[in-house]
Amino acid sequence: MRVFTASLATETNTFGPMPTGLASFQDRGYFPAGSYPPELSLFAAPLWVARKVAAQRGWTLIEGMVAGAQPSGTTTRAAYETLRDELLSDLRAALPLDLVLLGLHGAMVAEGYDDCEGDLLTRVRAIVGPAVVVGAELDPHVNLSRAMVAQADILVAFKEYPHTDIVERAHELIALCEARVKGSIRLAHAVADCHMVVPFHTTRDPAKALVRRIQALEGQGGVLSISIAHGFALGDVPDMGSKVLVYTDGDQAQADALALQLAREVIAMREQLAVSYPAIDDALDQALAFDAGPVVLADRADNPGSGASGDSTFILRRLIERGIGRAALGPLWDPGAVRIAFDAGVGARLPLRIGGKVGPMSGDPLDLDCQVKALRRDLVMTGLAGAPTPMGDCALVTTHGIDIVLITLRNQAMDTDLFTQLGCDLAACKLIVVKSAQHFHASFSKVAKKVIYVGAPGAATPHVASLPYTKIHRPLWPLDDIATPSLL
């Protein structure tokens, strides 16, 4: 069997302050065809797993380009078209093929392209023709479109949030695609639109129980695969919203009925799925009133993983103004401050202007008297599913009893080693403020006695009613009150 695999992925916050250009992909990970390293990364799991499966099966595996960018604002037309065309050129050079495996996100938006994945898959299909099986792994924060579903034979989204199951879902995708190539399964699919958008934190019920339920259904009675598309609320595109995608072994009526049934269940639990986001001072009051520690406060609105800049100062300012110490905060993206800290050296005391660099949603910069506690070149944080996550040059500085991790490569907090590699003692902290929406939970829940999601201002606000949408299809809960699913 001849198999081609490649990846092109980013998540686009169309309200984000910074465009996503070619440099954004080079910062996070760009690998021309045949040069992808041995280590796993988030959206190259199909390639990484295919290497192992191909070796076992004796397949001929052709590896195309791999490119991923940290979530940010709208991707430039030049960046998308350049990378897309490189991937397609690699695909043409690999022909003839039996199978195409892609690592995508599902919420990539570029200038002139509201549905990058739909555009890419349409072009892939035009190149390989109808007989070649095309499969892709997606992030559940996908804006699932008709084009994506129509042009791919099968799409499989991560089930867990935090996304700890990327390898398992890649295995699932490859197994289903192999079965389709061999003709041992047929494929019927259905997509049910829930007409809503909510987070599905699978670290707690009801989302946790929902994942276990759909996993119990898969492989039984002709049900092949079920994916819950959470949708990405920060993408102002027509396909934004939560959906249920079902594949069955050739039974269209079964696929339609199950997709609608699960969509009704999801709609019924929407109030329980929603997350409470107290304002900064309310969140700090709750944390201080909690007897034990550490308490983790998630700065959702400044999450780089949702396209925010990661340099906001709103929570840090209130910690200082209220005299709250025994705290750690990070990662805060400020390459200039990191450079100054490196020049000063470990142990130096100096004034630093920290954060607030990108725009109004970053808050004002803070002028602080700091001590440099630790410096690390090319620090690597443990990412999801153990994937290494480069953070660039990093500095740990302290001010007003608060340890702050400053970074040069913009990223969110995903593992406690972001702090501990710099010598920060998290067990001694009363409060830990992380720039993250939910991915922090897999690691930080091991040290946290309590987790609070904070409703601070920011470019990745969870308050969707405040966003100036112009393209989404309504009605859509929580903007509108609707409780009837429909087939896409």
Tab-separated table of C-alpha atoms in Angstrom:
chain	number	residue	atom	x	y	z
A	1	MET	CA	0.000	0.000	0.000
A	2	ARG	CA	1.271	3.476	-0.902
A	3	VAL	CA	0.447	6.047	1.777
A	4	PHE	CA	1.041	9.809	1.770
A	5	THR	CA	0.958	11.805	5.006
A	6	ALA	CA	1.398	15.506	5.779
A	7	SER	CA	0.136	18.216	8.120
A	8	LEU	CA	-0.937	21.863	7.945
A	9	ALA	CA	-2.572	23.234	11.063
A	10	THR	CA	-3.367	26.287	13.110
A	11	GLU	CA	-6.401	27.561	15.025
A	12	THR	CA	-7.524	31.026	13.980
A	13	ASN	CA	-8.966	33.630	16.328
A	14	THR	CA	-10.476	36.022	13.793
A	15	PHE	CA	-10.691	38.636	16.565
A	16	GLY	CA	-7.026	38.154	17.479
A	17	PRO	CA	-4.631	41.115	17.317
A	18	MET	CA	-1.751	39.450	15.444
A	19	PRO	CA	-1.769	37.982	11.923
A	20	THR	CA	-0.460	34.462	11.390
A	21	GLY	CA	2.336	34.654	8.818
A	22	LEU	CA	4.973	32.261	7.573
A	23	ALA	CA	7.226	33.146	10.515
A	24	SER	CA	4.521	31.883	12.889
A	25	PHE	CA	4.761	28.431	11.312
A	26	GLN	CA	8.550	28.511	11.331
A	27	ASP	CA	8.527	29.387	15.045
A	28	ARG	CA	6.318	26.480	16.058
A	29	GLY	CA	7.358	23.871	13.537
A	30	TYR	CA	7.899	23.828	9.777
A	31	PHE	CA	9.439	20.749	8.186
A	32	PRO	CA	9.775	20.288	4.421
A	33	ALA	CA	8.876	16.904	2.974
A	34	GLY	CA	10.869	14.068	4.480
A	35	SER	CA	12.450	16.122	7.264
A	36	TYR	CA	9.998	15.633	10.153
A	37	PRO	CA	11.919	14.621	13.329
A	38	PRO	CA	11.316	11.533	15.511
A	39	GLU	CA	9.459	13.491	18.219
A	40	LEU	CA	5.670	13.711	18.319
A	41	SER	CA	3.900	17.034	17.797
A	42	LEU	CA	0.217	17.862	18.189
A	43	PHE	CA	-0.989	17.845	14.583
A	44	ALA	CA	1.531	15.426	13.084
A	45	ALA	CA	0.216	12.424	15.019
A	46	PRO	CA	-1.099	10.715	11.833
A	47	LEU	CA	2.413	10.868	10.347
A	48	TRP	CA	4.073	9.810	13.606
A	49	VAL	CA	1.755	6.822	14.046
A	50	ALA	CA	1.825	5.954	10.329
A	51	ARG	CA	5.588	5.472	10.593
A	52	LYS	CA	5.061	2.685	13.105
A	53	VAL	CA	2.123	1.104	11.279
A	54	ALA	CA	3.840	1.278	7.902
A	55	ALA	CA	6.897	-0.494	9.292
A	56	GLN	CA	4.669	-3.268	10.649
A	57	ARG	CA	2.543	-3.598	7.505
A	58	GLY	CA	5.242	-3.146	4.901
A	59	TRP	CA	3.583	-0.035	3.444
A	60	THR	CA	5.415	2.515	1.345
A	61	LEU	CA	5.114	5.734	3.339
A	62	ILE	CA	5.752	9.081	1.656
A	63	GLU	CA	6.062	11.979	4.096
A	64	GLY	CA	5.082	15.444	2.882
A	65	MET	CA	5.434	18.840	4.495
A	66	VAL	CA	4.520	19.369	8.149
A	67	ALA	CA	3.682	22.906	9.296
A	68	GLY	CA	1.939	24.148	12.425
A	69	ALA	CA	1.546	27.610	13.935
A	70	GLN	CA	0.607	28.776	17.406
A	71	PRO	CA	-3.038	29.954	17.318
A	72	SER	CA	-3.274	33.632	16.483
A	73	GLY	CA	-5.169	36.025	14.272
A	74	THR	CA	-6.193	35.477	10.660
A	75	THR	CA	-3.586	33.667	8.567
A	76	THR	CA	-2.190	35.750	5.733
A	77	ARG	CA	-3.172	34.708	2.234
A	78	ALA	CA	0.488	34.395	1.308
A	79	ALA	CA	1.242	32.045	4.217
A	80	TYR	CA	-1.741	29.779	3.614
A	81	GLU	CA	-1.369	29.561	-0.148
A	82	THR	CA	2.390	29.019	0.066
A	83	LEU	CA	2.102	26.163	2.566
A	84	ARG	CA	-0.991	24.669	0.951
A	85	ASP	CA	0.645	24.613	-2.452
A	86	GLU	CA	3.806	23.060	-1.027
A	87	LEU	CA	1.760	20.255	0.539
A	88	LEU	CA	-0.155	19.708	-2.708
A	89	SER	CA	3.084	19.620	-4.692
A	90	ASP	CA	4.394	16.948	-2.331
A	91	LEU	CA	1.151	15.026	-2.865
A	92	ARG	CA	1.435	15.134	-6.655
A	93	ALA	CA	5.013	13.889	-6.476
A	94	ALA	CA	3.863	10.904	-4.381
A	95	LEU	CA	1.295	9.584	-6.864
A	96	PRO	CA	0.011	6.915	-7.380
A	97	LEU	CA	-1.478	6.384	-3.903
A	98	ASP	CA	-3.915	4.201	-2.017
A	99	LEU	CA	-4.297	6.387	1.063
A	100	VAL	CA	-3.802	10.006	2.165
A	101	LEU	CA	-3.471	10.782	5.899
A	102	LEU	CA	-3.531	14.412	7.006
A	103	GLY	CA	-3.037	16.162	10.331
A	104	LEU	CA	-5.264	19.252	10.321
A	105	HIS	CA	-6.885	21.494	12.898
A	106	GLY	CA	-10.254	22.394	11.442
A	107	ALA	CA	-10.478	26.051	12.480
A	108	MET	CA	-7.866	27.618	10.209
A	109	VAL	CA	-9.004	30.863	8.576
A	110	ALA	CA	-6.964	32.858	6.061
A	111	GLU	CA	-7.493	36.049	4.101
A	112	GLY	CA	-10.011	35.038	1.443
A	113	TYR	CA	-10.561	31.553	2.941
A	114	ASP	CA	-13.135	31.078	5.719
A	115	ASP	CA	-12.645	27.295	5.514
A	116	CYS	CA	-8.983	26.493	4.845
A	117	GLU	CA	-9.395	22.783	5.593
A	118	GLY	CA	-12.361	22.521	3.249
A	119	ASP	CA	-10.339	24.240	0.539
A	120	LEU	CA	-7.316	22.010	1.120
A	121	LEU	CA	-9.318	18.771	1.158
A	122	THR	CA	-11.161	19.784	-2.016
A	123	ARG	CA	-7.837	20.279	-3.783
A	124	VAL	CA	-6.456	17.014	-2.391
A	125	ARG	CA	-9.484	15.154	-3.719
A	126	ALA	CA	-9.116	16.759	-7.145
A	127	ILE	CA	-5.516	15.514	-7.312
A	128	VAL	CA	-5.989	11.928	-6.082
A	129	GLY	CA	-9.436	11.240	-7.536
A	130	PRO	CA	-12.449	9.457	-6.016
A	131	ALA	CA	-10.857	6.027	-5.529
A	132	VAL	CA	-8.086	7.047	-3.112
A	133	VAL	CA	-9.060	7.040	0.568
A	134	VAL	CA	-8.513	10.407	2.273
A	135	GLY	CA	-8.547	10.680	6.074
A	136	ALA	CA	-7.710	13.458	8.500
A	137	GLU	CA	-7.315	13.908	12.239
A	138	LEU	CA	-8.866	17.090	13.629
A	139	ASP	CA	-8.920	19.160	16.779
A	140	PRO	CA	-12.412	19.113	18.361
A	141	HIS	CA	-12.421	22.912	18.205
A	142	VAL	CA	-13.110	22.467	14.520
A	143	ASN	CA	-15.537	24.612	12.535
A	144	LEU	CA	-16.855	21.507	10.784
A	145	SER	CA	-17.950	22.296	7.222
A	146	ARG	CA	-19.813	20.484	4.485
A	147	ALA	CA	-16.741	20.667	2.263
A	148	MET	CA	-14.532	18.977	4.838
A	149	VAL	CA	-16.930	16.094	5.360
A	150	ALA	CA	-17.722	15.712	1.651
A	151	GLN	CA	-14.118	15.628	0.438
A	152	ALA	CA	-12.649	13.311	3.104
A	153	ASP	CA	-13.615	9.678	3.451
A	154	ILE	CA	-13.262	9.895	7.215
A	155	LEU	CA	-12.502	12.591	9.783
A	156	VAL	CA	-11.613	11.760	13.384
A	157	ALA	CA	-11.430	14.446	16.090
A	158	PHE	CA	-9.660	14.205	19.433
A	159	LYS	CA	-12.169	13.235	22.106
A	160	GLU	CA	-10.428	14.610	25.184
A	161	TYR	CA	-10.068	18.235	26.281
A	162	PRO	CA	-7.226	18.644	27.314
A	163	HIS	CA	-6.169	16.858	24.115
A	164	THR	CA	-4.385	13.929	25.731
A	165	ASP	CA	-5.592	11.339	23.183
A	166	ILE	CA	-3.972	12.562	19.964
A	167	VAL	CA	-2.040	9.319	19.458
A	168	GLU	CA	-5.056	7.109	20.147
A	169	ARG	CA	-7.183	9.041	17.650
A	170	ALA	CA	-4.450	8.788	15.010
A	171	HIS	CA	-4.428	5.006	15.475
A	172	GLU	CA	-8.224	5.027	15.136
A	173	LEU	CA	-8.071	7.088	11.954
A	174	ILE	CA	-5.446	4.866	10.351
A	175	ALA	CA	-7.271	1.657	11.256
A	176	LEU	CA	-10.512	2.908	9.713
A	177	CYS	CA	-8.754	4.175	6.595
A	178	GLU	CA	-6.937	0.864	6.159
A	179	ALA	CA	-10.231	-0.994	6.453
A	180	ARG	CA	-11.768	1.295	3.844
A	181	VAL	CA	-8.871	0.747	1.428
A	182	LYS	CA	-9.267	-3.025	1.828
A	183	GLY	CA	-13.022	-2.752	1.285
A	184	SER	CA	-13.888	-4.371	4.602
A	185	ILE	CA	-16.071	-1.418	5.627
A	186	ARG	CA	-18.381	0.923	3.784
A	187	LEU	CA	-18.895	4.451	5.006
A	188	ALA	CA	-22.042	6.426	5.649
A	189	HIS	CA	-21.797	9.692	7.547
A	190	ALA	CA	-24.100	12.209	9.188
A	191	VAL	CA	-23.494	15.590	10.798
A	192	ALA	CA	-25.985	17.012	13.284
A	193	ASP	CA	-25.743	20.730	14.026
A	194	CYS	CA	-26.421	21.510	17.702
A	195	HIS	CA	-26.886	25.240	16.970
A	196	MET	CA	-24.730	26.160	19.957
A	197	VAL	CA	-21.125	26.603	20.996
A	198	VAL	CA	-19.877	25.585	24.449
A	199	PRO	CA	-16.665	24.173	25.937
A	200	PHE	CA	-16.553	20.425	26.592
A	201	HIS	CA	-14.236	19.989	29.584
A	202	THR	CA	-13.761	16.236	29.586
A	203	THR	CA	-12.065	16.431	32.981
A	204	ARG	CA	-15.546	16.576	34.538
A	205	ASP	CA	-19.081	15.427	33.892
A	206	PRO	CA	-21.188	15.690	31.826
A	207	ALA	CA	-18.560	15.905	29.048
A	208	LYS	CA	-16.461	13.181	30.664
A	209	ALA	CA	-19.417	10.799	30.724
A	210	LEU	CA	-20.333	11.762	27.155
A	211	VAL	CA	-16.913	10.697	25.887
A	212	ARG	CA	-17.182	7.352	27.666
A	213	ARG	CA	-20.650	6.875	26.161
A	214	ILE	CA	-19.619	7.500	22.572
A	215	GLN	CA	-16.572	5.281	22.990
A	216	ALA	CA	-18.860	2.482	24.164
A	217	LEU	CA	-20.975	2.934	21.025
A	218	GLU	CA	-18.043	2.793	18.616
A	219	GLY	CA	-17.364	-0.629	17.170
A	220	GLN	CA	-20.837	-1.874	18.106
A	221	GLY	CA	-23.772	-2.515	15.797
A	222	GLY	CA	-22.169	-0.943	12.748
A	223	VAL	CA	-21.124	2.321	14.436
A	224	LEU	CA	-17.563	3.058	13.297
A	225	SER	CA	-16.651	6.486	14.666
A	226	ILE	CA	-18.207	9.390	16.555
A	227	SER	CA	-16.642	12.825	16.921
A	228	ILE	CA	-17.992	15.742	18.927
A	229	ALA	CA	-17.000	19.000	17.249
A	230	HIS	CA	-16.986	21.611	19.990
A	231	GLY	CA	-16.586	24.454	17.503
A	232	PHE	CA	-14.279	27.437	18.000
A	233	ALA	CA	-16.220	30.430	19.309
A	234	LEU	CA	-13.441	32.860	18.411
A	235	GLY	CA	-13.754	32.109	14.699
A	236	ASP	CA	-16.252	34.387	12.968
A	237	VAL	CA	-17.048	32.049	10.066
A	238	PRO	CA	-20.315	30.519	8.792
A	239	ASP	CA	-19.467	26.977	9.984
A	240	MET	CA	-18.706	27.897	13.610
A	241	GLY	CA	-20.619	25.868	16.190
A	242	SER	CA	-20.913	22.521	17.969
A	243	LYS	CA	-21.741	19.478	15.829
A	244	VAL	CA	-21.876	15.684	16.066
A	245	LEU	CA	-20.192	13.628	13.318
A	246	VAL	CA	-21.104	9.941	13.002
A	247	TYR	CA	-19.772	7.278	10.643
A	248	THR	CA	-21.505	3.919	10.261
A	249	ASP	CA	-20.758	0.852	8.162
A	250	GLY	CA	-22.868	1.891	5.197
A	251	ASP	CA	-26.162	2.500	7.045
A	252	GLN	CA	-27.207	6.094	6.303
A	253	ALA	CA	-30.428	5.930	8.317
A	254	GLN	CA	-28.493	4.703	11.357
A	255	ALA	CA	-25.932	7.496	10.985
A	256	ASP	CA	-28.646	10.160	10.705
A	257	ALA	CA	-30.602	8.859	13.696
A	258	LEU	CA	-27.568	8.497	15.977
A	259	ALA	CA	-26.173	11.920	15.095
A	260	LEU	CA	-29.498	13.578	15.896
A	261	GLN	CA	-29.914	11.566	19.106
A	262	LEU	CA	-26.475	12.539	20.392
A	263	ALA	CA	-27.018	16.156	19.372
A	264	ARG	CA	-30.200	16.247	21.457
A	265	GLU	CA	-28.256	14.849	24.421
A	266	VAL	CA	-25.563	17.491	23.985
A	267	ILE	CA	-28.150	20.278	23.822
A	268	ALA	CA	-29.804	18.983	26.984
A	269	MET	CA	-26.517	19.255	28.904
A	270	ARG	CA	-25.470	22.666	27.589
A	271	GLU	CA	-26.065	24.510	30.865
A	272	GLN	CA	-23.912	21.972	32.710
A	273	LEU	CA	-21.202	22.164	30.035
A	274	ALA	CA	-20.943	25.941	30.369
A	275	VAL	CA	-18.099	27.223	32.555
A	276	SER	CA	-18.338	29.917	35.220
A	277	TYR	CA	-15.883	32.795	34.737
A	278	PRO	CA	-15.844	35.116	37.761
A	279	ALA	CA	-14.286	38.546	37.316
A	280	ILE	CA	-10.679	38.993	38.456
A	281	ASP	CA	-11.342	40.278	41.965
A	282	ASP	CA	-14.120	37.749	42.568
A	283	ALA	CA	-11.784	34.968	41.446
A	284	LEU	CA	-9.009	36.236	43.721
A	285	ASP	CA	-11.436	36.451	46.645
A	286	GLN	CA	-12.501	32.847	46.060
A	287	ALA	CA	-8.897	31.699	45.880
A	288	LEU	CA	-7.870	33.509	49.061
A	289	ALA	CA	-10.905	32.202	50.931
A	290	PHE	CA	-9.969	28.617	50.082
A	291	ASP	CA	-8.092	27.135	53.013
A	292	ALA	CA	-5.652	24.943	51.104
A	293	GLY	CA	-3.293	25.661	48.259
A	294	PRO	CA	-2.108	25.990	45.662
A	295	VAL	CA	-5.150	27.333	43.857
A	296	VAL	CA	-4.761	27.499	40.065
A	297	LEU	CA	-6.386	30.423	38.268
A	298	ALA	CA	-6.734	29.997	34.507
A	299	ASP	CA	-6.459	33.201	32.505
A	300	ARG	CA	-8.703	31.950	29.691
A	301	ALA	CA	-8.958	35.291	27.916
A	302	ASP	CA	-5.190	35.580	27.426
A	303	ASN	CA	-4.646	31.987	26.343
A	304	PRO	CA	-2.128	31.826	23.472
A	305	GLY	CA	-3.717	28.493	22.563
A	306	SER	CA	-6.859	30.430	21.634
A	307	GLY	CA	-5.042	33.099	19.662
A	308	ALA	CA	-4.443	35.654	22.431
A	309	SER	CA	-1.087	37.361	22.766
A	310	GLY	CA	-0.155	35.891	26.156
A	311	ASP	CA	1.162	39.214	27.454
A	312	SER	CA	-1.813	40.665	29.320
A	313	THR	CA	-1.253	42.268	32.706
A	314	PHE	CA	-4.791	42.504	34.089
A	315	ILE	CA	-4.472	39.741	36.704
A	316	LEU	CA	-0.851	40.550	37.544
A	317	ARG	CA	-1.776	44.178	38.182
A	318	ARG	CA	-4.523	43.215	40.649
A	319	LEU	CA	-2.213	40.782	42.470
A	320	ILE	CA	0.256	43.609	43.021
A	321	GLU	CA	-2.356	46.253	43.867
A	322	ARG	CA	-3.957	43.951	46.426
A	323	GLY	CA	-0.623	42.919	47.933
A	324	ILE	CA	-1.143	39.228	47.169
A	325	GLY	CA	2.128	37.305	47.301
A	326	ARG	CA	3.110	33.643	47.403
A	327	ALA	CA	2.045	33.493	43.770
A	328	ALA	CA	3.425	32.320	40.432
A	329	LEU	CA	2.301	33.481	37.008
A	330	GLY	CA	3.152	32.296	33.530
A	331	PRO	CA	3.980	31.989	30.832
A	332	LEU	CA	3.996	35.682	29.976
A	333	TRP	CA	5.232	36.409	26.450
A	334	ASP	CA	7.749	39.250	26.536
A	335	PRO	CA	10.899	38.674	24.440
A	336	GLY	CA	12.218	42.158	25.237
A	337	ALA	CA	12.053	41.637	28.990
A	338	VAL	CA	13.689	38.222	28.607
A	339	ARG	CA	16.566	39.769	26.671
A	340	ILE	CA	17.101	42.375	29.381
A	341	ALA	CA	17.003	39.707	32.107
A	342	PHE	CA	19.642	37.661	30.287
A	343	ASP	CA	21.839	40.714	29.928
A	344	ALA	CA	21.471	41.449	33.652
A	345	GLY	CA	22.145	37.866	34.772
A	346	VAL	CA	20.890	35.658	37.582
A	347	GLY	CA	20.638	37.489	40.904
A	348	ALA	CA	20.430	40.953	39.356
A	349	ARG	CA	17.897	43.453	40.649
A	350	LEU	CA	16.613	45.850	38.021
A	351	PRO	CA	13.550	47.722	36.780
A	352	LEU	CA	11.630	45.827	34.102
A	353	ARG	CA	8.694	46.920	31.956
A	354	ILE	CA	6.631	43.739	31.711
A	355	GLY	CA	3.750	42.766	29.409
A	356	GLY	CA	1.086	44.915	27.805
A	357	LYS	CA	2.900	45.127	24.481
A	358	VAL	CA	0.476	44.015	21.758
A	359	GLY	CA	-2.682	46.090	22.150
A	360	PRO	CA	-5.623	47.162	24.349
A	361	MET	CA	-6.527	43.554	25.194
A	362	SER	CA	-3.041	43.139	26.686
A	363	GLY	CA	-3.598	45.833	29.299
A	364	ASP	CA	-0.970	48.433	30.152
A	365	PRO	CA	2.675	47.458	30.654
A	366	LEU	CA	3.804	47.252	34.271
A	367	ASP	CA	6.986	48.951	35.454
A	368	LEU	CA	8.296	46.693	38.210
A	369	ASP	CA	11.378	46.298	40.373
A	370	CYS	CA	12.405	42.697	39.764
A	371	GLN	CA	15.056	40.196	40.708
A	372	VAL	CA	16.219	37.656	38.143
A	373	LYS	CA	15.937	34.230	39.783
A	374	ALA	CA	16.704	31.884	36.868
A	375	LEU	CA	17.522	31.880	33.154
A	376	ARG	CA	17.222	29.039	30.625
A	377	ARG	CA	18.157	28.964	26.969
A	378	ASP	CA	15.833	26.997	24.695
A	379	LEU	CA	13.599	25.698	27.473
A	380	VAL	CA	11.302	22.859	26.390
A	381	MET	CA	8.008	22.331	28.214
A	382	THR	CA	6.251	18.977	28.187
A	383	GLY	CA	3.208	19.355	25.986
A	384	LEU	CA	0.065	17.334	25.368
A	385	ALA	CA	0.542	13.560	25.180
A	386	GLY	CA	4.153	14.150	26.207
A	387	ALA	CA	5.028	16.123	23.077
A	388	PRO	CA	7.983	18.496	23.559
A	389	THR	CA	6.939	22.174	23.392
A	390	PRO	CA	9.706	24.739	22.804
A	391	MET	CA	9.380	27.939	24.830
A	392	GLY	CA	12.567	29.652	23.645
A	393	ASP	CA	14.774	31.576	26.043
A	394	CYS	CA	12.987	31.958	29.382
A	395	ALA	CA	13.499	33.970	32.558
A	396	LEU	CA	12.053	33.604	36.035
A	397	VAL	CA	11.809	36.971	37.747
A	398	THR	CA	10.254	37.845	41.075
A	399	THR	CA	8.500	41.006	42.250
A	400	HIS	CA	6.125	41.721	45.156
A	401	GLY	CA	6.301	38.059	46.195
A	402	ILE	CA	5.203	36.897	42.723
A	403	ASP	CA	7.334	34.623	40.523
A	404	ILE	CA	6.788	35.373	36.810
A	405	VAL	CA	7.916	33.121	33.944
A	406	LEU	CA	8.790	35.235	30.904
A	407	ILE	CA	9.130	33.492	27.525
A	408	THR	CA	10.248	34.298	23.983
A	409	LEU	CA	8.203	31.721	22.008
A	410	ARG	CA	4.512	32.388	22.615
A	411	ASN	CA	2.725	29.395	24.089
A	412	GLN	CA	0.280	28.446	26.809
A	413	ALA	CA	0.880	26.680	30.112
A	414	MET	CA	0.526	22.939	29.581
A	415	ASP	CA	2.835	21.341	32.127
A	416	THR	CA	4.094	22.286	35.561
A	417	ASP	CA	7.666	21.893	34.308
A	418	LEU	CA	7.208	25.313	32.718
A	419	PHE	CA	7.773	26.583	36.280
A	420	THR	CA	9.759	23.815	37.924
A	421	GLN	CA	12.549	23.740	35.327
A	422	LEU	CA	13.286	27.316	36.388
A	423	GLY	CA	13.326	26.408	40.076
A	424	CYS	CA	9.889	27.772	40.982
A	425	ASP	CA	8.467	25.884	43.969
A	426	LEU	CA	4.775	25.506	43.126
A	427	ALA	CA	4.009	23.690	46.374
A	428	ALA	CA	4.988	26.845	48.269
A	429	CYS	CA	2.541	28.992	46.290
A	430	LYS	CA	-0.923	29.975	47.408
A	431	LEU	CA	-1.913	30.997	43.873
A	432	ILE	CA	-0.709	29.847	40.439
A	433	VAL	CA	-1.960	31.927	37.485
A	434	VAL	CA	-1.663	30.137	34.143
A	435	LYS	CA	-2.159	31.533	30.653
A	436	SER	CA	-4.337	28.692	29.399
A	437	ALA	CA	-7.964	27.748	28.837
A	438	GLN	CA	-7.982	24.034	29.724
A	439	HIS	CA	-4.860	22.248	28.479
A	440	PHE	CA	-3.088	23.118	31.743
A	441	HIS	CA	-5.507	20.849	33.596
A	442	ALA	CA	-3.868	17.538	32.673
A	443	SER	CA	-0.679	18.451	34.545
A	444	PHE	CA	-1.602	21.220	36.984
A	445	SER	CA	-4.519	19.257	38.453
A	446	LYS	CA	-1.871	17.044	40.076
A	447	VAL	CA	-0.708	19.946	42.256
A	448	ALA	CA	-3.830	22.142	42.440
A	449	LYS	CA	-6.183	21.888	45.371
A	450	LYS	CA	-8.709	24.013	43.475
A	451	VAL	CA	-9.065	25.395	39.925
A	452	ILE	CA	-10.805	28.676	39.073
A	453	TYR	CA	-11.419	29.866	35.506
A	454	VAL	CA	-11.074	33.650	35.493
A	455	GLY	CA	-13.181	36.035	33.410
A	456	ALA	CA	-10.452	38.591	32.782
A	457	PRO	CA	-10.434	40.852	29.722
A	458	GLY	CA	-8.516	39.566	26.719
A	459	ALA	CA	-8.430	38.727	23.036
A	460	ALA	CA	-9.686	35.188	23.744
A	461	THR	CA	-12.645	36.178	25.893
A	462	PRO	CA	-15.029	33.375	26.860
A	463	HIS	CA	-17.928	35.844	26.830
A	464	VAL	CA	-19.161	35.148	23.300
A	465	ALA	CA	-22.050	37.607	23.585
A	466	SER	CA	-19.483	40.425	23.582
A	467	LEU	CA	-17.927	39.407	20.247
A	468	PRO	CA	-18.849	41.411	17.106
A	469	TYR	CA	-19.818	38.477	14.876
A	470	THR	CA	-20.769	39.214	11.268
A	471	LYS	CA	-20.495	35.820	9.509
A	472	ILE	CA	-21.758	33.091	11.859
A	473	HIS	CA	-25.051	31.346	11.187
A	474	ARG	CA	-27.718	32.099	13.768
A	475	PRO	CA	-29.656	31.167	15.813
A	476	LEU	CA	-26.794	29.889	17.984
A	477	TRP	CA	-26.853	29.327	21.752
A	478	PRO	CA	-25.870	31.128	24.023
A	479	LEU	CA	-26.502	34.092	21.723
A	480	ASP	CA	-29.988	32.756	20.982
A	481	ASP	CA	-32.334	30.303	22.647
A	482	ILE	CA	-32.615	27.234	20.402
A	483	ALA	CA	-32.868	23.579	21.331
A	484	THR	CA	-33.532	21.699	18.088
A	485	PRO	CA	-30.700	19.988	16.199
A	486	SER	CA	-30.682	19.657	12.414
A	487	LEU	CA	-28.764	17.530	9.936
A	488	LEU	CA	-26.110	19.449	8.061
